[in-house]
CSV table of N, CA, C and O in Angstrom, one decimal:
chain,number,residue,atom,x,y,z
A,1,UNK,N,104.2,81.1,104.7
A,1,UNK,CA,103.1,80.8,104.4
A,1,UNK,C,102.7,81.4,103.0
A,1,UNK,O,102.9,82.6,102.7
A,2,UNK,N,102.0,80.7,102.2
A,2,UNK,CA,101.3,81.5,100.9
A,2,UNK,C,100.0,82.3,101.2
A,2,UNK,O,99.5,82.1,102.3
A,3,UNK,N,99.6,82.9,100.2
A,3,UNK,CA,98.6,83.7,100.5
A,3,UNK,C,97.4,82.8,100.5
A,3,UNK,O,96.3,83.2,101.2
A,4,UNK,N,97.3,81.8,99.9
A,4,UNK,CA,96.2,80.6,99.9
A,4,UNK,C,96.1,80.1,101.4
A,4,UNK,O,95.0,79.9,102.1
A,5,UNK,N,97.3,79.7,102.0
A,5,UNK,CA,97.4,79.1,103.3
A,5,UNK,C,96.9,80.3,104.2
A,5,UNK,O,96.0,79.9,105.2
A,6,UNK,N,97.2,81.5,104.2
A,6,UNK,CA,96.8,82.7,105.1
A,6,UNK,C,95.3,82.8,104.8
A,6,UNK,O,94.7,83.0,105.8
A,7,UNK,N,94.8,82.8,103.8
A,7,UNK,CA,93.6,83.1,103.5
A,7,UNK,C,92.6,81.9,104.0
A,7,UNK,O,91.5,82.4,104.6
A,8,UNK,N,93.1,80.8,104.0
A,8,UNK,CA,92.3,79.6,104.8
A,8,UNK,C,92.3,79.8,106.2
A,8,UNK,O,91.3,79.7,106.8
A,9,UNK,N,93.4,80.1,106.9
A,9,UNK,CA,93.6,80.1,108.2
A,9,UNK,C,92.7,81.4,108.8
A,9,UNK,O,92.3,81.0,109.7
A,10,UNK,N,92.8,82.4,108.1
A,10,UNK,CA,91.9,83.4,108.7
A,10,UNK,C,90.6,83.6,108.0
A,10,UNK,O,89.9,84.7,108.4
A,11,UNK,N,90.3,82.7,107.2
A,11,UNK,CA,88.9,83.0,106.5
A,11,UNK,C,88.8,84.1,106.0
A,11,UNK,O,87.8,85.0,106.0
A,12,UNK,N,89.9,84.7,104.9
A,12,UNK,CA,89.8,85.9,104.3
A,12,UNK,C,90.1,85.5,103.1
A,12,UNK,O,91.1,84.7,102.7
A,13,UNK,N,89.6,86.2,101.9
A,13,UNK,CA,90.0,85.9,100.5
A,13,UNK,C,91.2,86.4,100.2
A,13,UNK,O,91.6,87.5,100.7
A,14,UNK,N,91.9,85.8,99.0
A,14,UNK,CA,93.2,86.3,98.6
A,14,UNK,C,93.1,87.7,98.2
A,14,UNK,O,94.1,88.5,98.5
A,15,UNK,N,91.9,87.9,97.6
A,15,UNK,CA,91.8,89.4,96.9
A,15,UNK,C,91.8,90.4,98.2
A,15,UNK,O,92.2,91.4,97.9
A,16,UNK,N,91.1,90.0,99.3
A,16,UNK,CA,91.0,90.9,100.4
A,16,UNK,C,92.4,91.2,101.0
A,16,UNK,O,92.8,92.3,101.2
A,17,UNK,N,93.3,90.1,101.1
A,17,UNK,CA,94.6,90.1,101.5
A,17,UNK,C,95.5,91.0,100.6
A,17,UNK,O,96.2,91.9,101.1
A,18,UNK,N,95.3,90.9,99.4
A,18,UNK,CA,95.9,91.6,98.5
A,18,UNK,C,95.6,93.3,98.5
A,18,UNK,O,96.3,94.1,98.6
A,19,UNK,N,94.2,93.4,98.7
A,19,UNK,CA,93.6,94.8,99.0
A,19,UNK,C,94.3,95.3,100.2
A,19,UNK,O,94.7,96.4,100.2
A,20,UNK,N,94.1,94.7,101.3
A,20,UNK,CA,94.9,95.1,102.4
A,20,UNK,C,96.2,95.5,102.3
A,20,UNK,O,96.7,96.6,103.0
A,21,UNK,N,97.0,94.8,101.5
A,21,UNK,CA,98.4,95.0,101.4
A,21,UNK,C,98.6,96.3,100.6
A,21,UNK,O,99.4,97.1,100.8
A,22,UNK,N,97.7,96.3,99.6
A,22,UNK,CA,97.8,97.6,98.5
A,22,UNK,C,97.7,98.9,99.3
A,22,UNK,O,98.2,99.8,99.1
A,23,UNK,N,96.6,98.8,100.2
A,23,UNK,CA,96.1,100.0,100.8
A,23,UNK,C,97.1,100.4,102.0
A,23,UNK,O,96.8,101.4,102.8
A,24,UNK,N,98.0,99.5,102.4
A,24,UNK,CA,98.9,99.5,103.6
A,24,UNK,C,98.3,99.2,105.1
A,24,UNK,O,98.7,99.5,105.9
A,25,UNK,N,97.2,98.5,104.8
A,25,UNK,CA,96.6,98.0,106.1
A,25,UNK,C,97.6,96.7,106.7
A,25,UNK,O,97.5,96.6,108.0
A,26,UNK,N,98.2,96.2,105.9
A,26,UNK,CA,99.1,95.1,106.2
A,26,UNK,C,100.4,95.4,105.6
A,26,UNK,O,100.4,96.1,104.6
A,27,UNK,N,101.6,95.2,106.2
A,27,UNK,CA,102.8,95.7,105.7
A,27,UNK,C,103.0,94.9,104.3
A,27,UNK,O,102.5,93.8,103.9
A,28,UNK,N,103.8,95.3,103.5
A,28,UNK,CA,104.2,94.7,102.1
A,28,UNK,C,104.9,93.4,102.4
A,28,UNK,O,105.7,93.1,103.4
A,29,UNK,N,104.1,92.4,101.8
A,29,UNK,CA,104.7,90.9,102.3
A,29,UNK,C,105.8,90.7,101.3
A,29,UNK,O,105.8,90.9,100.0
A,30,UNK,N,106.8,89.9,102.0
A,30,UNK,CA,108.0,89.6,101.2
A,30,UNK,C,107.7,88.5,100.3
A,30,UNK,O,106.7,87.6,100.5
A,31,UNK,N,108.3,88.5,99.2
A,31,UNK,CA,108.1,87.5,98.2
A,31,UNK,C,109.2,86.4,97.9
A,31,UNK,O,110.4,87.0,98.0
A,32,UNK,N,108.9,85.2,97.7
A,32,UNK,CA,109.9,84.2,97.3
A,32,UNK,C,110.5,84.8,95.9
A,32,UNK,O,110.0,85.6,95.4
A,33,UNK,N,111.5,84.1,95.6
A,33,UNK,CA,112.3,84.3,94.3
A,33,UNK,C,111.2,84.3,93.0
A,33,UNK,O,111.4,85.0,91.9
A,34,UNK,N,110.4,83.3,93.1
A,34,UNK,CA,109.3,83.1,92.0
A,34,UNK,C,108.3,84.1,92.2
A,34,UNK,O,107.3,84.0,91.2
A,35,UNK,N,108.1,85.2,93.0
A,35,UNK,CA,107.2,86.0,93.1
A,35,UNK,C,106.1,85.9,94.0
A,35,UNK,O,105.3,86.5,94.2
A,36,UNK,N,106.0,84.6,94.5
A,36,UNK,CA,104.8,84.1,95.6
A,36,UNK,C,105.1,84.9,96.9
A,36,UNK,O,106.2,85.0,97.3
A,37,UNK,N,103.9,85.4,97.4
A,37,UNK,CA,103.9,86.0,98.6
A,37,UNK,C,104.3,84.9,99.6
A,37,UNK,O,104.0,83.9,99.7
A,38,UNK,N,105.1,85.4,100.6
A,38,UNK,CA,105.6,84.5,101.7
A,38,UNK,C,105.3,85.3,103.1
A,38,UNK,O,106.1,85.9,103.6
A,39,UNK,N,104.3,84.8,103.6
A,39,UNK,CA,103.8,85.4,104.9
A,39,UNK,C,104.7,84.9,106.0
A,39,UNK,O,104.6,83.7,106.2
A,40,UNK,N,105.1,85.8,106.9
A,40,UNK,CA,105.8,85.6,108.2
A,40,UNK,C,104.9,85.3,109.1
A,40,UNK,O,103.7,85.7,109.2
A,41,UNK,N,105.1,84.9,110.4
A,41,UNK,CA,104.4,85.0,111.6
A,41,UNK,C,103.8,86.4,112.0
A,41,UNK,O,102.7,86.7,112.2
A,42,UNK,N,104.6,87.5,111.8
A,42,UNK,CA,104.5,88.7,112.0
A,42,UNK,C,103.4,89.3,111.2
A,42,UNK,O,102.4,90.0,111.5
A,43,UNK,N,103.5,88.9,109.9
A,43,UNK,CA,102.5,89.4,108.9
A,43,UNK,C,101.2,88.7,109.1
A,43,UNK,O,100.1,89.4,109.2
A,44,UNK,N,101.3,87.5,109.7
A,44,UNK,CA,100.1,87.0,110.0
A,44,UNK,C,99.3,87.4,111.3
A,44,UNK,O,98.1,87.6,111.5
A,45,UNK,N,100.3,88.0,112.1
A,45,UNK,CA,99.7,88.7,113.3
A,45,UNK,C,99.1,90.0,113.0
A,45,UNK,O,97.9,90.5,113.4
A,46,UNK,N,99.5,90.8,111.7
A,46,UNK,CA,98.9,91.9,111.3
A,46,UNK,C,97.5,91.4,110.7
A,46,UNK,O,96.4,92.0,110.9
A,47,UNK,N,97.4,90.4,110.0
A,47,UNK,CA,96.2,90.0,109.4
A,47,UNK,C,95.2,89.6,110.3
A,47,UNK,O,94.1,90.1,110.5
A,48,UNK,N,95.7,89.0,111.5
A,48,UNK,CA,94.7,88.6,112.6
A,48,UNK,C,94.1,89.8,113.1
A,48,UNK,O,92.9,89.8,113.6
A,49,UNK,N,95.0,90.8,113.5
A,49,UNK,CA,94.7,92.1,114.2
A,49,UNK,C,93.9,92.7,113.4
A,49,UNK,O,92.5,93.2,113.9
A,50,UNK,N,93.8,92.9,112.1
A,50,UNK,CA,93.0,93.5,111.2
A,50,UNK,C,91.6,93.1,111.0
A,50,UNK,O,90.8,93.6,111.0
A,51,UNK,N,91.7,91.6,110.7
A,51,UNK,CA,90.5,91.0,110.9
A,51,UNK,C,89.6,91.2,112.0
A,51,UNK,O,88.4,91.4,111.9
A,52,UNK,N,90.3,91.2,113.3
A,52,UNK,CA,89.5,91.4,114.5
A,52,UNK,C,89.0,92.7,114.6
A,52,UNK,O,87.8,92.8,115.0
A,53,UNK,N,89.6,93.7,114.3
A,53,UNK,CA,89.3,95.1,114.3
A,53,UNK,C,88.1,95.3,113.1
A,53,UNK,O,87.2,96.2,113.5
A,54,UNK,N,88.4,94.9,112.1
A,54,UNK,CA,87.3,95.0,111.0
A,54,UNK,C,85.9,94.4,111.7
A,54,UNK,O,84.7,94.7,111.4
A,55,UNK,N,86.0,93.1,112.2
A,55,UNK,CA,85.0,92.4,112.6
A,55,UNK,C,84.2,93.2,113.9
A,55,UNK,O,83.1,93.0,114.1
A,56,UNK,N,85.0,93.9,114.4
A,56,UNK,CA,84.4,94.8,115.6
A,56,UNK,C,83.8,96.1,114.8
A,56,UNK,O,83.2,96.8,115.7
A,57,UNK,N,84.0,96.2,113.4
A,57,UNK,CA,83.3,97.5,113.0
A,57,UNK,C,84.3,98.7,112.8
A,57,UNK,O,83.9,99.7,112.4
A,58,UNK,N,85.6,98.5,113.0
A,58,UNK,CA,86.4,99.7,112.8
A,58,UNK,C,86.6,99.9,111.3
A,58,UNK,O,86.8,99.1,110.5
A,59,UNK,N,86.4,101.2,111.0
A,59,UNK,CA,86.5,101.8,109.6
A,59,UNK,C,87.9,101.4,109.1
A,59,UNK,O,89.0,101.5,109.7
A,60,UNK,N,88.2,101.2,107.8
A,60,UNK,CA,89.4,100.8,107.3
A,60,UNK,C,90.2,102.2,107.4
A,60,UNK,O,91.5,102.1,107.7
A,61,UNK,N,89.8,103.3,107.2
A,61,UNK,CA,90.5,104.5,107.4
A,61,UNK,C,91.1,104.8,108.7
A,61,UNK,O,92.3,105.1,108.8
A,62,UNK,N,90.5,104.3,109.8
A,62,UNK,CA,91.0,104.3,111.1
A,62,UNK,C,92.1,103.4,111.2
A,62,UNK,O,93.0,103.7,111.8
A,63,UNK,N,92.0,102.3,110.7
A,63,UNK,CA,92.9,101.3,110.8
A,63,UNK,C,94.2,101.6,110.0
A,63,UNK,O,95.3,101.3,110.4
A,64,UNK,N,94.0,102.3,108.8
A,64,UNK,CA,95.2,102.7,108.2
A,64,UNK,C,95.9,103.7,109.0
A,64,UNK,O,97.2,103.7,108.9
A,65,UNK,N,95.2,104.8,109.6
A,65,UNK,CA,95.8,105.7,110.4
A,65,UNK,C,96.7,105.0,111.5
A,65,UNK,O,97.7,105.4,111.7
A,66,UNK,N,96.1,103.9,112.1
A,66,UNK,CA,96.8,103.2,113.2
A,66,UNK,C,98.0,102.5,112.7
A,66,UNK,O,99.1,102.7,113.3
A,67,UNK,N,97.9,101.9,111.5
A,67,UNK,CA,99.2,101.2,110.9
A,67,UNK,C,100.2,102.2,110.6
A,67,UNK,O,101.3,102.2,111.0
A,68,UNK,N,99.8,103.3,110.1
A,68,UNK,CA,100.8,104.4,109.7
A,68,UNK,C,101.4,104.9,110.8
A,68,UNK,O,102.5,104.9,110.9
A,69,UNK,N,100.6,105.2,111.9
A,69,UNK,CA,101.2,105.6,113.2
A,69,UNK,C,102.3,104.7,113.7
A,69,UNK,O,103.4,105.0,114.2
A,70,UNK,N,101.8,103.4,113.8
A,70,UNK,CA,102.6,102.4,114.2
A,70,UNK,C,104.1,102.3,113.5
A,70,UNK,O,105.1,102.0,114.1
A,71,UNK,N,104.0,102.4,112.1
A,71,UNK,CA,105.1,102.4,111.3
A,71,UNK,C,106.0,103.5,111.5
A,71,UNK,O,107.3,103.4,111.4
A,72,UNK,N,105.5,104.6,112.2
A,72,UNK,CA,106.3,106.0,112.5
A,72,UNK,C,107.3,105.6,113.8
A,72,UNK,O,107.9,106.4,114.1
A,73,UNK,N,106.7,104.6,114.5
A,73,UNK,CA,107.6,104.2,115.9
A,73,UNK,C,106.9,104.8,117.2
A,73,UNK,O,105.9,105.2,117.1
A,74,UNK,N,107.8,104.8,118.1
A,74,UNK,CA,107.4,105.2,119.5
A,74,UNK,C,106.8,106.4,119.7
A,74,UNK,O,106.1,106.6,120.8
A,75,UNK,N,107.1,107.4,118.8
A,75,UNK,CA,106.6,108.7,118.9
A,75,UNK,C,105.1,108.8,118.9
A,75,UNK,O,104.7,110.0,119.1
A,76,UNK,N,104.5,107.7,118.4
A,76,UNK,CA,103.1,107.9,118.1
A,76,UNK,C,102.4,106.9,119.1
A,76,UNK,O,101.3,106.7,119.1
A,77,UNK,N,103.1,106.5,120.1
A,77,UNK,CA,102.3,105.5,121.2
A,77,UNK,C,101.0,106.2,121.6
A,77,UNK,O,100.0,105.6,121.8
A,78,UNK,N,101.4,107.4,122.1
A,78,UNK,CA,100.0,108.2,122.7
A,78,UNK,C,99.1,108.4,121.7
A,78,UNK,O,97.7,108.1,122.0
A,79,UNK,N,99.2,108.7,120.6
A,79,UNK,CA,98.3,108.9,119.6
A,79,UNK,C,97.5,107.5,119.3
A,79,UNK,O,96.4,107.4,119.0
A,80,UNK,N,98.3,106.5,119.1
A,80,UNK,CA,97.7,105.3,118.8
A,80,UNK,C,96.7,104.6,120.0
A,80,UNK,O,95.7,104.1,119.7
A,81,UNK,N,97.4,104.9,121.2
A,81,UNK,CA,96.3,104.7,122.4
A,81,UNK,C,95.0,105.3,122.3
A,81,UNK,O,94.0,104.7,122.6
A,82,UNK,N,95.3,106.8,122.1
A,82,UNK,CA,94.0,107.5,122.1
A,82,UNK,C,92.9,107.0,120.9
A,82,UNK,O,91.7,107.0,121.1
A,83,UNK,N,93.7,106.8,119.6
A,83,UNK,CA,92.8,106.2,118.6
A,83,UNK,C,92.1,104.8,119.1
A,83,UNK,O,90.8,104.6,118.8
A,84,UNK,N,92.8,104.0,119.7
A,84,UNK,CA,92.0,102.7,120.1
A,84,UNK,C,91.0,103.0,121.1
A,84,UNK,O,90.1,102.3,121.3
A,85,UNK,N,91.4,103.9,122.0
A,85,UNK,CA,90.6,104.4,123.0
A,85,UNK,C,89.1,104.9,122.6
A,85,UNK,O,88.1,104.4,123.0
A,86,UNK,N,89.3,105.7,121.8
A,86,UNK,CA,88.0,106.2,121.0
A,86,UNK,C,87.3,105.1,120.3
A,86,UNK,O,86.0,105.1,120.5
A,87,UNK,N,88.1,104.1,119.7
A,87,UNK,CA,87.2,103.1,119.0
A,87,UNK,C,86.4,102.2,120.0
A,87,UNK,O,85.5,101.7,119.6
A,88,UNK,N,87.2,102.0,121.0
A,88,UNK,CA,86.5,101.2,122.1
A,88,UNK,C,85.4,101.7,122.6
A,88,UNK,O,84.4,101.1,122.9
A,89,UNK,N,85.2,103.1,122.8
A,89,UNK,CA,84.0,103.9,123.1
A,89,UNK,C,82.9,103.6,122.0
A,89,UNK,O,81.7,103.5,122.4
A,90,UNK,N,83.4,103.7,120.9
A,90,UNK,CA,82.4,103.5,119.7
A,90,UNK,C,81.8,102.1,119.8
A,90,UNK,O,80.5,101.8,119.8
A,91,UNK,N,82.6,101.1,120.0
A,91,UNK,CA,82.2,99.7,120.1
A,91,UNK,C,81.3,99.4,121.4
A,91,UNK,O,80.5,98.8,121.2
A,92,UNK,N,81.7,100.0,122.6
A,92,UNK,CA,81.0,99.8,123.8
A,92,UNK,C,79.4,100.5,123.5
A,92,UNK,O,78.5,99.9,123.9
A,93,UNK,N,79.3,101.4,122.6
A,93,UNK,CA,77.9,102.1,122.4
A,93,UNK,C,77.3,101.2,121.5
A,93,UNK,O,76.1,100.9,121.6
A,94,UNK,N,78.1,100.5,120.4
A,94,UNK,CA,77.5,99.5,119.5
A,94,UNK,C,76.9,98.4,120.3
A,94,UNK,O,75.7,98.0,120.2
A,95,UNK,N,77.5,97.8,121.3
A,95,UNK,CA,77.3,96.6,122.1
A,95,UNK,C,76.1,96.9,122.8
A,95,UNK,O,75.2,96.2,123.0
A,96,UNK,N,76.1,98.4,123.5
A,96,UNK,CA,75.0,98.6,124.4
A,96,UNK,C,73.6,98.6,123.5
A,96,UNK,O,72.6,98.1,124.0
A,97,UNK,N,73.8,99.3,122.2
A,97,UNK,CA,72.6,99.5,121.3
A,97,UNK,C,72.2,98.1,121.0
A,97,UNK,O,70.9,97.8,121.0
A,98,UNK,N,73.1,97.2,120.6
A,98,UNK,CA,72.8,95.9,120.3
A,98,UNK,C,72.0,95.1,121.3
A,98,UNK,O,71.0,94.3,121.1
A,99,UNK,N,72.6,95.2,122.7
A,99,UNK,CA,71.8,94.5,123.7
A,99,UNK,C,70.6,95.1,124.1
A,99,UNK,O,69.7,94.1,124.3
A,100,UNK,N,70.3,96.3,123.7
A,100,UNK,CA,69.0,96.9,124.0
A,100,UNK,C,68.0,96.2,122.8
A,100,UNK,O,66.8,96.0,123.2
A,101,UNK,N,68.5,96.1,121.6
A,101,UNK,CA,67.9,95.4,120.5
A,101,UNK,C,67.6,94.0,120.6
A,101,UNK,O,66.5,93.8,120.6
A,102,UNK,N,68.7,93.4,121.2
A,102,UNK,CA,68.2,92.0,121.6
A,102,UNK,C,67.3,91.7,122.8
A,102,UNK,O,66.2,91.0,122.7
A,103,UNK,N,67.2,92.6,123.7
A,103,UNK,CA,66.2,92.6,124.7
A,103,UNK,C,64.8,92.7,124.1
A,103,UNK,O,63.9,92.2,124.4
A,104,UNK,N,64.7,94.0,123.0
A,104,UNK,CA,63.4,94.2,122.4
A,104,UNK,C,62.9,92.9,121.8
A,104,UNK,O,61.7,92.5,121.7
A,105,UNK,N,63.9,92.2,121.1
A,105,UNK,CA,63.6,91.1,120.2
A,105,UNK,C,63.3,90.0,121.2
A,105,UNK,O,62.1,89.3,120.8
A,106,UNK,N,63.6,89.7,122.3
A,106,UNK,CA,63.5,88.7,123.2
A,106,UNK,C,62.0,88.8,123.8
A,106,UNK,O,61.4,88.1,123.8
A,107,UNK,N,61.7,90.2,123.9
A,107,UNK,CA,60.3,90.4,124.6
A,107,UNK,C,59.3,90.2,123.5
A,107,UNK,O,58.3,89.5,123.9
A,108,UNK,N,59.5,90.5,122.4
A,108,UNK,CA,58.7,90.4,121.1
A,108,UNK,C,58.4,89.0,121.0
A,108,UNK,O,57.2,88.4,120.8
A,109,UNK,N,59.6,88.2,121.0
A,109,UNK,CA,59.5,86.6,120.8
A,109,UNK,C,58.5,86.2,121.9
A,109,UNK,O,57.9,85.3,121.6
A,110,UNK,N,58.8,86.6,123.1
A,110,UNK,CA,58.0,86.1,124.4
A,110,UNK,C,56.6,86.3,124.0
A,110,UNK,O,55.7,85.6,124.4
A,111,UNK,N,56.3,87.6,123.5
A,111,UNK,CA,54.7,87.9,123.4
A,111,UNK,C,54.1,87.0,122.2
A,111,UNK,O,53.0,86.4,122.3
A,112,UNK,N,54.9,86.6,121.3
A,112,UNK,CA,54.4,85.6,120.1
A,112,UNK,C,54.3,84.1,120.8
A,112,UNK,O,53.2,83.5,120.6
A,113,UNK,N,55.2,83.8,121.8
A,113,UNK,CA,55.0,82.5,122.5
A,113,UNK,C,54.0,82.2,123.2
A,113,UNK,O,53.1,81.5,123.2
A,114,UNK,N,53.7,83.4,123.9
A,114,UNK,CA,52.5,83.4,124.9
A,114,UNK,C,51.4,83.4,123.9
A,114,UNK,O,50.2,82.7,124.3
A,115,UNK,N,51.3,84.2,123.1
A,115,UNK,CA,50.1,84.4,122.0
A,115,UNK,C,49.8,82.8,121.3
A,115,UNK,O,48.6,82.4,121.4
A,116,UNK,N,50.9,82.2,121.2
A,116,UNK,CA,50.6,80.8,120.5
A,116,UNK,C,50.1,79.7,121.6
A,116,UNK,O,49.3,79.0,121.2
A,117,UNK,N,50.6,80.0,122.8
A,117,UNK,CA,50.1,79.1,123.9
A,117,UNK,C,48.8,79.3,124.1
A,117,UNK,O,48.0,78.4,124.4
A,118,UNK,N,48.2,80.6,124.2
A,118,UNK,CA,46.8,80.9,124.4
A,118,UNK,C,46.1,80.2,123.3
A,118,UNK,O,45.0,79.8,123.5
A,119,UNK,N,46.5,80.5,122.1
A,119,UNK,CA,45.7,80.1,121.0
A,119,UNK,C,45.7,78.6,121.0
A,119,UNK,O,44.6,77.8,120.6
A,120,UNK,N,46.5,77.8,121.4
A,120,UNK,CA,46.9,76.3,121.4
A,120,UNK,C,45.7,75.8,122.5
A,120,UNK,O,44.8,74.9,122.3
A,121,UNK,N,45.7,76.6,123.5
A,121,UNK,CA,44.9,76.2,124.9
A,121,UNK,C,43.4,76.4,124.3
A,121,UNK,O,42.5,75.7,124.5
A,122,UNK,N,43.0,77.5,123.5
A,122,UNK,CA,41.8,77.8,123.2
A,122,UNK,C,41.2,76.7,122.3
A,122,UNK,O,40.0,76.2,122.2
A,123,UNK,N,42.2,76.4,121.3
A,123,UNK,CA,41.9,75.2,120.3
A,123,UNK,C,41.6,74.0,121.1
A,123,UNK,O,40.6,73.2,120.7
A,124,UNK,N,42.5,73.6,121.9
A,124,UNK,CA,42.1,72.3,122.8
A,124,UNK,C,40.8,72.4,123.3
A,124,UNK,O,40.0,71.2,123.5
A,125,UNK,N,40.5,73.6,124.0
A,125,UNK,CA,39.2,73.6,124.8
A,125,UNK,C,38.0,73.5,123.8
A,125,UNK,O,37.0,72.9,124.0
A,126,UNK,N,38.2,73.9,122.7
A,126,UNK,CA,37.1,73.8,121.5
A,126,UNK,C,36.8,72.6,121.0
A,126,UNK,O,35.8,72.1,120.7
A,127,UNK,N,38.0,71.8,121.0
A,127,UNK,CA,37.8,70.5,120.5
A,127,UNK,C,37.4,69.3,121.5
A,127,UNK,O,37.4,68.4,121.3
A,128,UNK,N,37.1,69.7,122.7
A,128,UNK,CA,36.7,68.7,123.8
A,128,UNK,C,35.4,68.4,123.7
A,128,UNK,O,34.4,69.0,123.1
């Protein structure tokens, strides 16, 4: 696949894909004879993984560490698992915090809706 096709498929700009490749977040992409990047399914799997992790809020530096360890082979399995476990804890805390914020927002919205209903009822009674 070309960089344009991958960009559209994963809704990532070509510049972002080039940046991810340049910093080692995704492996070096093989090129056709004419120099055009040729993404394989394995390359796309990396793009999808990185996009998912970035959407979850994982820092680029953490992902670079993960990819570097992955490239070092099986000797880093425990370290990679630990890194992902720590990031899961961070994400779980963010989700908890966001759920608490959502609850507060819902409560505030309910108060506004109740206030609007009371105001409308008062207006109807005055107009009788």
